[in-house]
PDB file of C-alpha atoms in Angstrom:
ATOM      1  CA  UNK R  22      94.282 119.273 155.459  1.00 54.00           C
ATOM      2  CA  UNK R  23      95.599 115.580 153.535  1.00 51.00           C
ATOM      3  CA  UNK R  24      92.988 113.185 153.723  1.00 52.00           C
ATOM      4  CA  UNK R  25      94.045 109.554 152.510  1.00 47.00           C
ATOM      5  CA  UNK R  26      91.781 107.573 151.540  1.00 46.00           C
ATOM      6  CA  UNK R  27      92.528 103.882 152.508  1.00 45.00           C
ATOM      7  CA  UNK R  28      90.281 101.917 150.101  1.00 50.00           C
ATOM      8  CA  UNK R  29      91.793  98.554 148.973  1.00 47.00           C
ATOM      9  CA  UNK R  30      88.903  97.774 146.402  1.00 47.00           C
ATOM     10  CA  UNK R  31      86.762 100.421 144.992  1.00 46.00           C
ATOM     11  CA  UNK R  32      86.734 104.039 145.095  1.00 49.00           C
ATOM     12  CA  UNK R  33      83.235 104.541 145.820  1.00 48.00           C
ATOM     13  CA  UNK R  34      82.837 107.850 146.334  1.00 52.00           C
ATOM     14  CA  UNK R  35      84.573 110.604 143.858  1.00 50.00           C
ATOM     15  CA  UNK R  36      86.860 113.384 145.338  1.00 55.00           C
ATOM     16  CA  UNK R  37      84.410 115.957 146.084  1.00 60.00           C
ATOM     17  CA  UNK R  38      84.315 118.382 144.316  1.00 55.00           C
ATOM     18  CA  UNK R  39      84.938 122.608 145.229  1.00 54.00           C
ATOM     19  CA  UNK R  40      81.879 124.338 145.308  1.00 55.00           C
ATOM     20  CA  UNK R  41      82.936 127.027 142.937  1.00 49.00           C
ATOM     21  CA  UNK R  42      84.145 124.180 140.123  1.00 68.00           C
ATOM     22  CA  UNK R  43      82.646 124.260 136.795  1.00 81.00           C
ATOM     23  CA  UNK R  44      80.539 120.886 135.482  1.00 82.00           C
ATOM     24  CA  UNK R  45      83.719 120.138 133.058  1.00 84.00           C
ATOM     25  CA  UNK R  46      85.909 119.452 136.762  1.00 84.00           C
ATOM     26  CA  UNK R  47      82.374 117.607 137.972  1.00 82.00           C
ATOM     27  CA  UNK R  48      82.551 115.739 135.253  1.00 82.00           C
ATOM     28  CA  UNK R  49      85.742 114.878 135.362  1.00 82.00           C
ATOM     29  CA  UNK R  50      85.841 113.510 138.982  1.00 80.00           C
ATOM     30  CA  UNK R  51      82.598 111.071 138.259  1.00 80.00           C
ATOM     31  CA  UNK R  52      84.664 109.513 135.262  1.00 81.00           C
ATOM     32  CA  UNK R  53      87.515 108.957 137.443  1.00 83.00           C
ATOM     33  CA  UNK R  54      88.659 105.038 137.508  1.00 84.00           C
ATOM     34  CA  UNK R  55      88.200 103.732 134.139  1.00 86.00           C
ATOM     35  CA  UNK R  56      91.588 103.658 133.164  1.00 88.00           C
ATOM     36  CA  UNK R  57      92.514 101.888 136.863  1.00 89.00           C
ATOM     37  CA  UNK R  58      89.560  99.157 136.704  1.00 92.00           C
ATOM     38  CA  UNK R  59      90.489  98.082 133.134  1.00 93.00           C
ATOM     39  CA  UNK R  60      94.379  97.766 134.483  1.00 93.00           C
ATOM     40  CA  UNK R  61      93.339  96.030 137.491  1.00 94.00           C
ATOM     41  CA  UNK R  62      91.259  92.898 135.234  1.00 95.00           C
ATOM     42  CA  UNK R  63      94.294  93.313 132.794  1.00 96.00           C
ATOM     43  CA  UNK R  64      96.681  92.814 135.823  1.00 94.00           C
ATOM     44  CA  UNK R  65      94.003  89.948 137.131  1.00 94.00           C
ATOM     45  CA  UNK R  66      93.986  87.950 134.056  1.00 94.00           C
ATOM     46  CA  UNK R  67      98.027  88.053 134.024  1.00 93.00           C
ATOM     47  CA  UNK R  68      97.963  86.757 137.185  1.00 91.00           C
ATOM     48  CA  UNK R  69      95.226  83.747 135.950  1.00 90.00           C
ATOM     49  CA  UNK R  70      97.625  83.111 132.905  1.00 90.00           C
ATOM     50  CA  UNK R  71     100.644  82.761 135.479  1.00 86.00           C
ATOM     51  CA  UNK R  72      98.494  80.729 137.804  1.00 83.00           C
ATOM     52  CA  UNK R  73      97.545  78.572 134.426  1.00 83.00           C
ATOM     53  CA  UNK R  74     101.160  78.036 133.082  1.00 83.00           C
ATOM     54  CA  UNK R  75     102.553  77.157 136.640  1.00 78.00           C
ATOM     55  CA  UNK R  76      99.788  74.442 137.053  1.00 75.00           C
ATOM     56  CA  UNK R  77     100.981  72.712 133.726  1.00 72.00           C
ATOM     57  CA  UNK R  78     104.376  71.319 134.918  1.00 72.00           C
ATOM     58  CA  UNK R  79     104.434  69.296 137.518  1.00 68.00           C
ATOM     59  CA  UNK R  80     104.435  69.694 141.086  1.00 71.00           C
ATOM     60  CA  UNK R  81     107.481  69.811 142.606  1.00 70.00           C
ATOM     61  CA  UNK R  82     107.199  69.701 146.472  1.00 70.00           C
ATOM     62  CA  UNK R  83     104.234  70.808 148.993  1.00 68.00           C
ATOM     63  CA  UNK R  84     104.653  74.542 148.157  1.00 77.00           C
ATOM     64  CA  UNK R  85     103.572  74.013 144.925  1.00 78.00           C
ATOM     65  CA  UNK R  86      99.749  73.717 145.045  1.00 79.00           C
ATOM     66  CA  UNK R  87     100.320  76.899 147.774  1.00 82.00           C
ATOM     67  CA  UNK R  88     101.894  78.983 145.045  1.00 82.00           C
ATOM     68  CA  UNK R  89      99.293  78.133 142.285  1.00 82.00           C
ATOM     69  CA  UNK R  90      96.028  78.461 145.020  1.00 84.00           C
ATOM     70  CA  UNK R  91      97.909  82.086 145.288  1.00 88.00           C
ATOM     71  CA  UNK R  92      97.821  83.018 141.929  1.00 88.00           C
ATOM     72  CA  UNK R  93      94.214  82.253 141.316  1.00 89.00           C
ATOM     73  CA  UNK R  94      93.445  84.427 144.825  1.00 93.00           C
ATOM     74  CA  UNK R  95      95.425  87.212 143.116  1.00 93.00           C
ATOM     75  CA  UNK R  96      93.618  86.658 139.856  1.00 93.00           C
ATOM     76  CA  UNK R  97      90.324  86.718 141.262  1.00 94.00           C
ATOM     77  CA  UNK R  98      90.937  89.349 143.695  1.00 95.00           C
ATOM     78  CA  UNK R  99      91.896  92.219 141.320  1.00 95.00           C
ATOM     79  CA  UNK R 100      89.488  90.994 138.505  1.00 95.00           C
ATOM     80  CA  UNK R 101      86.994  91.567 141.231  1.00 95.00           C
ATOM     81  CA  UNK R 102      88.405  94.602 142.450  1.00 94.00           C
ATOM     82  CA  UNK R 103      88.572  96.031 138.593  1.00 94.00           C
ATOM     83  CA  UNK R 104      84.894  95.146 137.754  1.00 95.00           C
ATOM     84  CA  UNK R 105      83.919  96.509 141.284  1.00 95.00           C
ATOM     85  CA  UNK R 106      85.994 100.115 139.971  1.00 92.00           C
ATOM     86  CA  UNK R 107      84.071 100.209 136.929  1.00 93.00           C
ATOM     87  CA  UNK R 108      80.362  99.592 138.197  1.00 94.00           C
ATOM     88  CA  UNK R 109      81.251 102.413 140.557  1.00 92.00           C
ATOM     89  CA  UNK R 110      82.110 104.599 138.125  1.00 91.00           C
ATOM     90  CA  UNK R 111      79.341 103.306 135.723  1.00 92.00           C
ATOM     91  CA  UNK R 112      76.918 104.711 139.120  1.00 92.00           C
ATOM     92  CA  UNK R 113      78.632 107.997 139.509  1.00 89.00           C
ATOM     93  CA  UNK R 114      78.427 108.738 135.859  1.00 89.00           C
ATOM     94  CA  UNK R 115      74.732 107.819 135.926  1.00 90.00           C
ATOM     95  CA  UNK R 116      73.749 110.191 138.971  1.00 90.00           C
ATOM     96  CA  UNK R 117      75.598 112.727 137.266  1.00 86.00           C
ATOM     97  CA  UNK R 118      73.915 113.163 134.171  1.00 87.00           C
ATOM     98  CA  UNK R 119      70.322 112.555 136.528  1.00 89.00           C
ATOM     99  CA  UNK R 120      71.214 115.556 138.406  1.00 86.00           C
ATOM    100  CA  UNK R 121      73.045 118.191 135.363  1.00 85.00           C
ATOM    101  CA  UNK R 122      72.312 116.804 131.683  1.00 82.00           C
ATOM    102  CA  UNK R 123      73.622 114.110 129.602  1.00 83.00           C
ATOM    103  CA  UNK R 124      75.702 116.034 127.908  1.00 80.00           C
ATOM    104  CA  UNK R 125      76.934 118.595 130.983  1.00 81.00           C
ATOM    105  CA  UNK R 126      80.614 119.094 131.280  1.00 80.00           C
ATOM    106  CA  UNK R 127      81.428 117.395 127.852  1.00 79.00           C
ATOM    107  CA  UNK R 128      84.066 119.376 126.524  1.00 79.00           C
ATOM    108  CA  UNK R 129      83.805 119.457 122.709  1.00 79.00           C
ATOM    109  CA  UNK R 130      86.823 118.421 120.405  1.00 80.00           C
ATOM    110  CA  UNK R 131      89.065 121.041 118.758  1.00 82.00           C
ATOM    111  CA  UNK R 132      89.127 120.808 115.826  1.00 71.00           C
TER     112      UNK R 132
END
């Protein structure tokens, strides 16, 4: 069975995990969505520098102040969304290593 999982913000709750996988896979799943909430502020601040560098010239007809009032929603949206990715994570992490260890599913580096 595909489940899809329709969250436009946060992913709030990790993929759960199979009942036979190790703590390395458990691990794994609670530090999902770093790399996807630091692109999503990256992506949000783009949008805010856009937003900033179209509001510089001058207004050319009505659409104008539309266009710019868009960027900042954008901007503000997925620097939102980003920050909301990360705390979530930041929470999973930290019931994690409440229920197995601090150091629980680490994997150490060859070397």
């Amino acid at each position: 069975m595909v489940r899809i999982h329709l969250s436009c913000v946060t992913d709030t709750e990790p993929t759960p995990a199979s009942p036979v996988s190790g703590l390395i896979t458990k691990r794994m799943d609670a530090d999902r969505g770093r790399v996807s909430g630091i692109a999503r502020i990256v992506v949000g601040l783009g949008w805010a520098a856009i937003g900033a560098l179209n509001s510089s010239r001058s207004p050319e007809d009505a659409l104008y102040w539309w266009l710019v009032a868009g960027y900042v929603a954008i901007a503000i949206f997925s620097v939102l969304s980003g920050v909301a990715t990360l705390r979530a994570r930041a929470k999973r992490i930290t019931l994690f290593d409440a229920e197995y260890g601090v150091d629980a599913g680490r994997q150490p580096p060859r070397a």
